[in-house]
Coordinates of C-alpha atoms in Angstrom, one line a residue:
M1 CA 9.4 -77.2 15.2
V2 CA 10.2 -77.0 11.5
F3 CA 7.2 -78.1 10.3
I4 CA 5.2 -75.3 12.4
G5 CA 7.9 -72.9 10.9
Y6 CA 7.1 -73.7 7.6
C7 CA 3.1 -74.1 8.1
I8 CA 3.3 -70.3 9.8
F9 CA 5.3 -69.4 6.8
Y10 CA 3.0 -70.3 4.2
A11 CA 0.2 -69.2 6.1
L12 CA 1.7 -65.7 6.1
A13 CA 2.1 -66.0 2.6
L14 CA -1.7 -66.6 2.0
V15 CA -2.1 -63.5 4.4
L16 CA 0.3 -61.2 1.9
L17 CA -1.8 -62.7 -1.2
N18 CA -4.7 -60.9 0.2
R19 CA -2.9 -57.7 0.1
D20 CA -3.7 -55.2 -3.0
I21 CA -0.8 -56.7 -5.0
V22 CA -1.0 -56.2 -9.0
T23 CA -1.0 -59.2 -11.0
T24 CA 1.6 -59.4 -13.4
T25 CA 0.2 -59.1 -17.0
G26 CA 1.9 -58.1 -20.4
M27 CA 5.2 -59.3 -19.7
L28 CA 6.8 -57.9 -23.0
Y29 CA 10.7 -58.2 -22.6
P30 CA 12.3 -55.0 -21.7
R31 CA 13.5 -53.0 -24.8
E32 CA 15.0 -49.6 -24.9
S33 CA 13.1 -47.3 -27.5
E34 CA 12.5 -43.5 -27.9
T35 CA 9.6 -43.9 -25.2
R36 CA 11.4 -46.7 -23.1
E37 CA 14.6 -46.8 -20.9
V38 CA 16.2 -50.0 -19.7
R39 CA 18.7 -50.4 -17.0
S40 CA 20.0 -53.7 -15.6
L41 CA 20.4 -54.4 -11.8
D42 CA 22.4 -57.3 -12.2
G43 CA 25.7 -57.8 -10.5
L44 CA 27.2 -58.6 -7.0
W45 CA 23.9 -58.3 -4.4
N46 CA 24.1 -58.9 -0.5
F47 CA 23.0 -62.1 0.4
V48 CA 22.1 -63.8 3.8
K49 CA 21.1 -67.2 4.5
S50 CA 18.1 -67.8 7.2
D51 CA 18.7 -70.4 9.7
I52 CA 17.7 -73.8 8.4
T53 CA 15.2 -74.3 11.6
N54 CA 13.7 -70.9 11.5
P55 CA 12.9 -69.9 8.0
T56 CA 10.4 -67.3 9.1
Q57 CA 12.4 -65.2 11.3
G58 CA 13.6 -62.7 8.4
M59 CA 9.3 -62.1 8.0
R60 CA 8.8 -61.6 11.6
D61 CA 11.5 -59.5 12.3
K62 CA 11.1 -57.5 9.0
W63 CA 14.6 -57.7 7.8
Y64 CA 13.2 -55.8 4.3
L65 CA 13.0 -52.6 6.6
D66 CA 16.6 -51.9 6.6
D67 CA 20.2 -52.9 5.1
L68 CA 20.4 -56.8 5.3
S69 CA 23.8 -55.9 6.8
R70 CA 22.4 -54.4 9.8
V71 CA 20.4 -57.7 10.8
R72 CA 22.8 -60.3 9.7
K73 CA 26.4 -60.6 8.1
T74 CA 26.3 -60.7 4.4
I75 CA 28.2 -62.1 1.9
P76 CA 28.5 -61.0 -1.6
M77 CA 26.5 -63.1 -4.3
P78 CA 26.2 -62.7 -7.9
V79 CA 22.9 -62.1 -9.9
P80 CA 22.0 -64.0 -12.1
A81 CA 23.1 -67.2 -10.5
S82 CA 22.3 -70.2 -8.5
Y83 CA 23.6 -69.5 -5.2
N84 CA 24.3 -73.1 -4.3
D85 CA 27.8 -73.6 -5.9
I86 CA 29.1 -69.9 -5.4
T87 CA 30.5 -70.7 -2.1
T88 CA 32.7 -73.6 -0.5
E89 CA 30.1 -74.2 2.1
H90 CA 27.6 -76.9 2.6
A91 CA 25.3 -75.2 4.3
I92 CA 24.4 -73.1 1.5
R93 CA 24.9 -75.5 -1.2
D94 CA 22.1 -77.7 0.3
H95 CA 20.6 -75.3 2.1
V96 CA 16.6 -75.9 2.6
G97 CA 14.5 -72.8 3.1
T98 CA 14.5 -68.9 2.6
V99 CA 17.6 -66.6 1.7
W100 CA 17.5 -63.1 1.5
Y101 CA 19.0 -60.6 -1.2
D102 CA 19.4 -57.0 -1.2
R103 CA 21.2 -53.9 -3.2
K104 CA 21.2 -50.1 -3.9
F105 CA 20.1 -48.5 -7.1
F106 CA 19.5 -44.8 -7.8
V107 CA 16.1 -43.8 -10.2
P108 CA 16.9 -40.4 -12.2
M109 CA 14.8 -37.3 -11.2
S110 CA 13.8 -37.5 -15.1
W111 CA 12.0 -40.8 -14.4
S112 CA 9.4 -38.9 -12.3
K113 CA 7.6 -37.1 -15.3
N114 CA 4.8 -38.6 -17.7
Q115 CA 6.1 -42.5 -16.9
R116 CA 5.9 -45.3 -15.1
V117 CA 8.6 -47.6 -13.5
W118 CA 8.8 -51.1 -13.9
L119 CA 10.8 -54.0 -11.8
R120 CA 11.3 -57.2 -13.8
F121 CA 12.8 -60.8 -12.7
G122 CA 13.4 -63.0 -15.3
S123 CA 13.5 -65.7 -12.9
V124 CA 13.6 -66.8 -9.3
H125 CA 13.4 -70.3 -7.8
Y126 CA 11.3 -71.1 -6.0
E127 CA 9.0 -68.5 -4.8
A128 CA 10.1 -64.9 -4.1
F129 CA 8.8 -61.8 -2.0
V130 CA 10.2 -58.6 -3.2
Y131 CA 10.2 -55.1 -1.4
V132 CA 11.3 -51.9 -2.4
N133 CA 12.3 -49.4 0.1
G134 CA 10.5 -51.6 2.9
E135 CA 7.3 -52.0 0.7
M136 CA 6.4 -55.1 -0.6
V137 CA 5.6 -54.8 -4.2
V138 CA 5.1 -58.3 -5.9
R139 CA 5.0 -62.2 -4.8
H140 CA 5.8 -64.8 -7.6
E141 CA 5.9 -68.7 -7.1
M142 CA 7.1 -71.2 -9.6
G143 CA 10.8 -70.6 -10.8
H144 CA 11.5 -70.3 -14.3
L145 CA 8.9 -67.6 -15.2
P146 CA 9.5 -64.0 -15.6
F147 CA 7.5 -61.7 -13.4
E148 CA 7.3 -57.8 -12.8
A149 CA 5.6 -54.9 -11.2
E150 CA 5.2 -51.2 -11.4
I151 CA 7.2 -49.7 -8.8
S152 CA 6.4 -45.9 -9.6
Q153 CA 4.8 -45.3 -6.1
Y154 CA 7.6 -46.8 -4.2
V155 CA 10.9 -45.4 -5.7
K156 CA 12.5 -42.3 -4.5
Y157 CA 13.6 -40.3 -7.6
G158 CA 17.0 -38.6 -7.6
Q159 CA 17.8 -40.7 -4.7
E160 CA 19.4 -43.8 -3.6
N161 CA 16.9 -46.9 -3.5
R162 CA 16.9 -50.4 -1.9
I163 CA 15.5 -53.4 -3.4
T164 CA 15.4 -56.7 -1.1
V165 CA 14.3 -59.9 -2.2
M166 CA 13.3 -63.1 0.0
C167 CA 13.4 -66.5 -2.2
D168 CA 12.5 -69.7 -0.6
N169 CA 13.9 -73.0 -2.3
A170 CA 11.2 -75.4 -0.3
L171 CA 9.2 -77.8 -2.5
I172 CA 6.3 -79.5 -1.1
Q173 CA 3.3 -81.3 -2.4
T174 CA 1.5 -78.0 -3.5
T175 CA 4.4 -76.7 -5.7
I176 CA 5.5 -77.2 -9.1
P177 CA 7.5 -79.5 -9.4
Q178 CA 6.7 -81.2 -6.1
G179 CA 8.9 -82.2 -3.3
K180 CA 9.2 -83.3 0.2
I181 CA 10.6 -82.0 3.6
T182 CA 12.1 -84.3 6.2
E183 CA 13.9 -84.3 9.3
L184 CA 16.7 -86.7 9.5
A185 CA 19.0 -87.3 12.4
R186 CA 22.7 -86.2 12.4
D187 CA 25.5 -86.4 14.7
D188 CA 24.7 -83.5 16.6
G189 CA 21.1 -82.8 16.2
V190 CA 18.4 -82.8 13.4
S191 CA 18.7 -81.9 9.4
I192 CA 16.2 -80.8 7.3
V193 CA 16.4 -82.5 4.3
Q194 CA 14.7 -81.5 1.0
T195 CA 13.8 -84.8 -1.3
Y196 CA 12.3 -85.1 -4.9
T197 CA 12.1 -87.6 -7.5
F198 CA 13.1 -85.5 -10.5
D199 CA 16.8 -86.3 -11.7
F200 CA 18.1 -82.8 -11.6
F201 CA 19.7 -80.6 -8.9
N202 CA 17.0 -77.9 -7.3
Y203 CA 19.2 -74.9 -8.1
A204 CA 17.7 -71.8 -6.3
G205 CA 18.3 -68.0 -6.3
I206 CA 17.8 -65.2 -8.8
H207 CA 18.6 -67.2 -11.9
R208 CA 18.0 -64.5 -14.8
S209 CA 18.4 -60.9 -15.1
V210 CA 16.5 -58.1 -13.1
H211 CA 15.9 -55.0 -14.8
L212 CA 14.6 -51.9 -14.2
Y213 CA 12.8 -49.9 -17.0
T214 CA 10.2 -47.2 -17.7
T215 CA 7.0 -47.1 -19.8
P216 CA 5.1 -43.8 -20.9
S217 CA 1.9 -43.4 -18.7
T218 CA -0.2 -45.1 -21.4
Y219 CA 1.6 -47.9 -23.0
I220 CA 1.6 -51.0 -25.2
E221 CA 1.2 -53.9 -22.6
E222 CA 0.9 -57.1 -25.0
I223 CA 1.1 -57.7 -28.4
D224 CA -0.7 -60.8 -30.0
F225 CA 0.5 -61.8 -33.6
T226 CA 0.6 -64.8 -36.0
T227 CA 2.5 -65.3 -39.4
D228 CA 1.6 -66.8 -42.4
L229 CA 2.8 -67.5 -46.1
S230 CA 1.0 -67.9 -49.3
K231 CA 1.8 -68.2 -53.3
N232 CA 4.4 -70.9 -52.7
N233 CA 6.3 -68.9 -49.9
T234 CA 6.9 -66.1 -51.8
V235 CA 4.2 -63.5 -50.0
G236 CA 4.5 -63.4 -46.4
F237 CA 1.6 -62.1 -43.4
V238 CA 2.1 -60.6 -39.9
K239 CA -1.2 -60.4 -38.4
L240 CA -1.6 -58.7 -35.3
A241 CA -4.8 -59.9 -33.7
K242 CA -4.5 -57.5 -30.7
V243 CA -2.4 -54.9 -29.1
K244 CA -3.2 -54.4 -25.6
I245 CA -2.8 -50.8 -24.3
G246 CA -2.1 -50.3 -20.3
G247 CA -1.9 -47.3 -18.6
S248 CA -4.3 -44.2 -17.6
V249 CA -6.9 -45.0 -20.3
D250 CA -9.3 -48.0 -20.2
N251 CA -10.2 -50.1 -23.4
E252 CA -13.2 -47.6 -24.5
A253 CA -11.1 -44.4 -24.2
A254 CA -8.2 -46.4 -26.1
S255 CA -10.4 -47.5 -28.8
S256 CA -11.4 -43.8 -29.6
D257 CA -8.4 -42.0 -28.8
L258 CA -5.5 -44.0 -29.7
H259 CA -4.3 -46.0 -32.7
I260 CA -1.2 -47.9 -33.7
R261 CA 1.1 -47.6 -37.1
V262 CA 3.3 -50.8 -37.6
Q263 CA 5.9 -51.6 -39.7
L264 CA 8.4 -54.3 -40.8
L265 CA 12.0 -54.0 -41.7
N266 CA 14.2 -56.3 -43.3
K267 CA 17.8 -57.3 -42.2
E268 CA 19.1 -54.0 -43.9
G269 CA 17.1 -52.0 -42.3
I270 CA 14.6 -51.2 -45.2
I271 CA 10.6 -51.0 -44.3
V272 CA 9.0 -53.7 -46.5
A273 CA 5.5 -53.8 -45.2
N274 CA 3.6 -50.9 -43.2
T275 CA -0.1 -50.3 -42.1
T276 CA -2.0 -48.3 -39.9
S277 CA -4.6 -49.8 -37.6
K278 CA -8.2 -48.8 -37.0
S279 CA -9.4 -48.2 -33.4
D280 CA -9.7 -52.1 -32.7
M281 CA -5.9 -52.3 -32.5
T282 CA -5.6 -54.8 -35.0
A283 CA -3.7 -55.0 -38.3
I284 CA -2.4 -57.0 -41.1
L285 CA 1.3 -56.6 -42.8
E286 CA 1.8 -58.2 -46.6
I287 CA 5.3 -58.8 -47.5
K288 CA 6.1 -59.5 -50.9
N289 CA 9.2 -61.2 -51.6
V290 CA 8.9 -62.5 -48.2
K291 CA 12.2 -64.3 -46.7
P292 CA 10.5 -67.2 -44.6
W293 CA 12.3 -68.4 -41.5
W294 CA 13.8 -71.8 -42.0
P295 CA 15.7 -73.8 -39.6
Y296 CA 19.5 -74.3 -39.7
L297 CA 20.9 -76.4 -42.8
M298 CA 17.1 -76.4 -44.2
H299 CA 18.1 -73.0 -46.0
H300 CA 21.2 -71.0 -46.9
E301 CA 19.9 -68.2 -45.0
P302 CA 18.0 -69.8 -41.7
G303 CA 16.8 -68.1 -38.8
Y304 CA 15.6 -64.8 -41.0
L305 CA 14.3 -62.3 -38.8
Y306 CA 12.4 -59.0 -39.4
E307 CA 12.0 -56.3 -37.0
M308 CA 8.6 -55.1 -36.1
E309 CA 8.0 -51.6 -35.0
I310 CA 4.7 -50.4 -33.2
F311 CA 3.8 -47.0 -32.6
L312 CA 1.3 -46.2 -30.3
I313 CA -0.6 -42.7 -31.7
D314 CA -3.0 -40.2 -30.0
S315 CA -5.5 -40.3 -32.7
K316 CA -6.3 -36.4 -31.9
T317 CA -2.7 -34.7 -31.8
D318 CA -1.2 -37.6 -34.1
E319 CA 1.9 -37.5 -31.2
I320 CA 3.7 -40.8 -30.5
Q321 CA 2.9 -42.1 -27.1
D322 CA 4.9 -45.4 -26.9
V323 CA 7.2 -47.5 -29.5
Y324 CA 8.0 -51.2 -29.1
R325 CA 10.3 -53.2 -31.5
C326 CA 10.6 -57.0 -31.7
K327 CA 11.9 -59.9 -34.0
V328 CA 9.7 -61.5 -36.0
G329 CA 10.2 -64.9 -38.3
V330 CA 7.8 -65.3 -40.8
R331 CA 6.7 -69.2 -40.7
T332 CA 4.0 -71.6 -41.0
L333 CA 3.6 -74.9 -39.0
S334 CA 1.4 -77.8 -39.8
W335 CA 0.8 -81.4 -39.3
N336 CA -1.1 -84.4 -40.2
N337 CA -0.7 -88.3 -39.0
S338 CA 2.5 -88.8 -40.7
S339 CA 4.4 -85.6 -41.1
F340 CA 5.4 -82.4 -39.3
M341 CA 5.8 -79.3 -41.6
I342 CA 7.4 -75.9 -41.5
N343 CA 6.5 -73.7 -44.5
G344 CA 5.2 -76.5 -46.1
K345 CA 7.7 -78.9 -46.2
P346 CA 8.6 -81.8 -43.9
I347 CA 11.0 -81.5 -41.5
Y348 CA 12.9 -84.4 -39.4
F349 CA 13.8 -83.2 -36.2
R350 CA 17.7 -83.7 -35.0
G351 CA 18.8 -82.6 -31.5
F352 CA 18.9 -83.1 -28.0
G353 CA 17.1 -82.8 -24.5
R354 CA 18.8 -80.2 -22.5
H355 CA 19.3 -78.8 -19.2
E356 CA 19.9 -75.2 -18.0
D357 CA 22.9 -76.0 -15.9
S358 CA 26.7 -75.5 -15.9
D359 CA 29.8 -75.2 -13.4
I360 CA 29.5 -72.7 -10.5
R361 CA 26.6 -70.6 -11.8
G362 CA 24.0 -73.7 -11.7
K363 CA 21.0 -72.6 -13.5
G364 CA 21.9 -68.9 -13.9
L365 CA 21.8 -67.2 -17.1
D366 CA 25.1 -67.1 -18.6
L367 CA 25.5 -65.5 -22.0
A368 CA 28.8 -66.8 -22.8
L369 CA 27.5 -70.2 -21.6
M370 CA 24.5 -69.6 -24.0
T371 CA 26.7 -69.1 -27.1
R372 CA 29.1 -71.5 -26.6
D373 CA 26.1 -73.9 -26.1
F374 CA 24.2 -72.9 -29.7
N375 CA 28.0 -73.2 -31.3
L376 CA 27.9 -76.5 -30.1
L377 CA 24.6 -77.2 -31.4
K378 CA 25.4 -76.0 -35.1
W379 CA 28.6 -77.7 -34.6
V380 CA 27.1 -81.2 -34.2
G381 CA 24.3 -80.5 -36.9
A382 CA 21.5 -80.3 -34.7
N383 CA 18.3 -78.3 -35.9
A384 CA 16.5 -78.4 -32.6
Y385 CA 16.4 -78.9 -28.9
R386 CA 13.7 -79.9 -26.3
T387 CA 13.1 -78.0 -23.3
S388 CA 13.4 -80.2 -20.2
H389 CA 11.1 -80.1 -17.4
Y390 CA 10.6 -76.2 -17.1
P391 CA 10.6 -73.1 -19.2
Y392 CA 13.8 -71.8 -20.5
S393 CA 15.2 -68.0 -20.6
E394 CA 13.4 -65.9 -23.2
E395 CA 17.0 -65.0 -23.9
S396 CA 17.9 -68.5 -25.0
M397 CA 14.3 -68.6 -26.7
Q398 CA 15.5 -65.5 -28.8
F399 CA 18.9 -66.5 -29.4
A400 CA 17.4 -69.8 -30.9
D401 CA 15.2 -67.9 -33.1
E402 CA 18.2 -65.9 -34.4
N403 CA 20.1 -69.2 -35.3
G404 CA 17.5 -71.1 -36.9
I405 CA 17.0 -73.5 -34.1
M406 CA 13.6 -74.9 -33.3
I407 CA 12.5 -75.6 -29.8
I408 CA 10.1 -78.4 -28.6
D409 CA 8.2 -78.3 -25.4
E410 CA 8.6 -81.8 -23.4
C411 CA 6.7 -84.8 -24.4
P412 CA 6.6 -88.0 -22.4
S413 CA 9.5 -89.9 -22.6
V414 CA 9.9 -94.2 -22.2
D415 CA 12.6 -95.9 -20.6
T416 CA 13.9 -99.0 -22.3
D417 CA 14.7 -101.6 -19.6
N418 CA 18.0 -103.9 -19.7
P419 CA 21.0 -100.0 -20.8
G420 CA 23.7 -102.8 -20.1
R421 CA 22.8 -104.9 -22.8
L422 CA 23.7 -103.7 -26.4
D423 CA 22.0 -106.5 -28.2
M424 CA 18.4 -105.5 -26.5
I425 CA 17.9 -102.0 -28.3
T426 CA 17.2 -102.0 -31.8
K427 CA 14.1 -104.0 -31.9
R428 CA 12.8 -102.6 -28.7
I429 CA 13.0 -99.0 -30.1
I430 CA 11.3 -100.1 -33.0
D431 CA 8.6 -101.8 -31.5
E432 CA 8.0 -99.2 -29.1
A433 CA 7.6 -96.4 -31.8
T434 CA 5.7 -98.4 -33.6
T435 CA 3.4 -99.1 -30.9
W436 CA 2.5 -95.4 -29.9
H437 CA 1.9 -94.5 -33.9
E438 CA -0.6 -97.3 -34.3
K439 CA -2.1 -96.4 -31.1
H440 CA -2.5 -92.7 -31.6
N441 CA -2.1 -92.5 -35.4
K442 CA 0.4 -89.6 -35.1
P443 CA 4.0 -88.6 -36.0
V444 CA 6.4 -90.0 -33.5
I445 CA 9.6 -88.2 -31.9
I446 CA 11.9 -90.6 -29.8
S447 CA 12.9 -87.8 -27.3
E448 CA 15.1 -89.5 -24.7
Y449 CA 18.1 -92.0 -25.4
G450 CA 21.6 -92.3 -24.2
A451 CA 23.7 -93.6 -21.7
D452 CA 26.0 -92.5 -18.7
T453 CA 29.3 -92.0 -19.7
V454 CA 32.5 -91.0 -17.6
E455 CA 34.9 -88.9 -20.0
G456 CA 38.1 -90.5 -20.4
L457 CA 36.9 -94.0 -19.5
H458 CA 38.0 -96.3 -22.1
L459 CA 37.1 -100.2 -22.1
L460 CA 37.4 -102.8 -24.5
P461 CA 35.5 -104.6 -25.1
S462 CA 32.8 -101.8 -24.2
Y463 CA 31.2 -101.9 -20.9
V464 CA 28.6 -99.4 -19.2
W465 CA 30.0 -96.0 -18.4
S466 CA 32.6 -96.2 -21.0
E467 CA 33.0 -94.0 -24.1
E468 CA 33.0 -97.2 -26.3
Y469 CA 29.6 -98.3 -24.7
Q470 CA 28.0 -94.6 -25.3
T471 CA 29.2 -94.9 -28.6
E472 CA 28.0 -98.2 -29.6
L473 CA 24.6 -97.7 -27.8
F474 CA 24.1 -94.5 -30.1
S475 CA 25.0 -96.8 -33.2
R476 CA 22.3 -99.3 -32.4
H477 CA 19.4 -96.6 -31.9
F478 CA 20.7 -95.0 -35.1
R479 CA 20.0 -98.5 -36.9
A480 CA 16.4 -98.4 -35.4
F481 CA 15.9 -94.7 -36.3
D482 CA 16.5 -95.2 -39.9
I483 CA 14.2 -98.4 -40.2
L484 CA 11.7 -96.2 -38.5
R485 CA 12.3 -93.4 -41.1
K486 CA 11.4 -95.7 -43.9
K487 CA 8.0 -95.7 -42.6
S488 CA 7.4 -92.0 -43.1
W489 CA 5.6 -91.1 -39.3
F490 CA 8.9 -91.4 -37.4
I491 CA 10.0 -88.0 -37.6
G492 CA 12.8 -87.0 -35.0
E493 CA 15.4 -87.8 -32.5
F494 CA 16.7 -86.2 -29.7
V495 CA 19.6 -87.4 -27.3
W496 CA 19.7 -87.2 -23.7
N497 CA 21.3 -85.3 -22.9
F498 CA 23.1 -82.3 -24.5
A499 CA 25.6 -81.9 -21.6
D500 CA 26.3 -83.5 -18.3
F501 CA 24.4 -82.1 -15.4
K502 CA 24.1 -81.9 -11.7
T503 CA 21.6 -84.1 -9.8
A504 CA 21.0 -84.6 -5.9
Q505 CA 23.7 -86.4 -4.4
S506 CA 23.0 -90.4 -4.7
V507 CA 25.0 -93.5 -4.8
T508 CA 24.1 -94.2 -8.5
R509 CA 25.4 -90.6 -9.6
V510 CA 29.0 -90.0 -9.8
G511 CA 29.1 -86.0 -9.7
G512 CA 25.8 -85.9 -11.3
N513 CA 24.0 -87.3 -14.5
K514 CA 26.7 -88.1 -17.1
K515 CA 24.5 -89.2 -20.2
G516 CA 25.9 -85.6 -21.9
V517 CA 27.3 -86.1 -25.5
F518 CA 29.3 -82.9 -24.1
T519 CA 30.7 -82.6 -20.7
R520 CA 29.4 -80.3 -18.1
S521 CA 32.2 -77.8 -19.2
R522 CA 31.0 -78.1 -22.9
Q523 CA 33.8 -80.6 -24.3
P524 CA 33.1 -83.0 -26.6
K525 CA 32.8 -86.8 -25.9
A526 CA 33.9 -89.6 -28.4
V527 CA 30.1 -89.8 -29.3
A528 CA 29.8 -86.2 -30.0
H529 CA 32.0 -86.8 -33.3
L530 CA 30.0 -89.9 -34.3
L531 CA 26.6 -87.9 -33.9
R532 CA 28.2 -85.2 -35.8
K533 CA 28.6 -87.2 -39.0
R534 CA 25.1 -88.6 -38.6
Y535 CA 23.2 -85.3 -38.1
F536 CA 25.0 -83.5 -41.3
A537 CA 24.4 -86.9 -43.2
L538 CA 21.0 -86.7 -42.3
G539 CA 20.9 -82.9 -43.3
R540 CA 22.2 -83.9 -46.6
E541 CA 19.8 -86.5 -47.2
V542 CA 16.4 -84.8 -46.0
D543 CA 17.2 -81.2 -46.5
Q544 CA 19.2 -81.4 -49.3
C545 CA 22.0 -79.4 -47.2
T546 CA 25.1 -78.6 -49.1
L547 CA 26.7 -77.3 -45.9
I548 CA 29.3 -80.2 -45.1
P549 CA 32.2 -79.0 -42.9
T550 CA 35.7 -79.5 -43.9
D551 CA 36.8 -81.3 -40.7
L552 CA 34.1 -83.7 -40.6
F553 CA 36.1 -86.6 -41.5
T554 CA 39.9 -87.3 -40.4
Y555 CA 42.4 -87.7 -43.0
I556 CA 43.6 -91.4 -43.4
T557 CA 45.3 -92.2 -46.4
D558 CA 45.2 -90.8 -50.0
G559 CA 43.4 -94.0 -50.8
S560 CA 45.8 -94.8 -53.4
S561 CA 45.7 -98.8 -52.4
T562 CA 42.3 -99.1 -51.5
R563 CA 39.3 -97.0 -51.7
S564 CA 37.8 -98.0 -48.4
S565 CA 40.6 -96.1 -46.5
K566 CA 39.9 -92.6 -47.6
H567 CA 37.0 -90.9 -46.5
D568 CA 35.5 -87.4 -47.2
S569 CA 32.0 -85.9 -47.8
T570 CA 30.7 -88.5 -50.0
D571 CA 30.8 -91.2 -47.5
L572 CA 27.9 -89.2 -45.9

């Protein structure tokens, strides 16, 4: 019966797909301007869990036509957050199938005049059906990606409105990532169990912020631009390949009746470049004495961002139709068979693989946690991190840009056999990396190395799961990396993982994956201090970084009796 129910549910989804639902396009991040208003729908929503053996009941009984509280007893659920760890119930943490959210909101009467109203979700995992006042407005599958819909025709202006979201976390052979649903006997019947091969917990829910925002009837829908540098990085260029216009005009009308004016402001708010487009909606901005975007520790002013302002103008009346602003870092990326360069200078990547994961909120966006994470990245001397298995939030991407932290999409990782023998690491790493370079004649980065470590477990001599073992394992890898760096084509090292994270329950995981340099509550393990010394030493060696934290070394003696007992920044 369970599998029949799921088949019915997915058949229903296919029917719904054939309805006239506008496909998500554009997807500019919601920003307020003279022509746009943005409101957050984050907060406490009402939440209902479907019966695990009857996941389609809510669809069949049309729960979206009324308040959820009228059909089931609801509980409060924070948005954004994963729902799994919020309560104390096994049934919610391990739930497989559909859940429902709803909440009320007001739309001001002023929004009914000559503008459009949009509803935008940063991410819902895994599949979402969204209703406004009982009408379906958008369906989206694949968590970790944003989606939106225009809801101008569905809202009641000057009145209260209701938004309802059905979320399904089931992973099957046709989802990304894939999973499998099985039945297992239990003491009092049958349990529906979700299994998957990836090694992180299948958190679900409304994971990222929900926004209500407006645009003019004719609006800037999409911006496509690149940046470039010339004359020894003293002149910069921002090239708008296309500004797509949405709304009441088609492309032909837009090309004759509209144009754009673009200007670039520095951090002091001074206009450093401006231009007006022709009807093709393209433009090139030239910035003299440009301040390029540099990674953290590679320049005394890393992460420099300009603000780009784009004005959509009616060519006949010269009136502004829409305004959109975004941050722009001026930089170039290039590579050859031995180096990766930013602004023409070779870069050595040092950082982490990461997960969007934390206590209680799961994969839910948390700005306090995000800020803490970036503080730790800079504290440890990292200049990059690798996204792990899924796209991260737009907010974290923007924050990385502002902090001079580079982001690298996941590349394939290779395991090293035998993690219990420390004397089998260095040579294997060297051989592995060398083989990859010889095979593909490309620069090589080691994207995953590490050891499960229980915080506070100390064993001498070192033994697996102890902090001593993790520290010694890292040291053995450092030795291999330094040998490889002399070969020029080895360009980076990424620890697995930044912080401990939750996984599915298993006898090999004591509360989750413990390979973090930091605990799940973002406190350093012993190896974090060792890694910090290495990353700042690399910053000094390869980037000529002069920023050396005063607390990098702990005072031991004044060194009067022996030089070796004194440690300071000269030891890097």
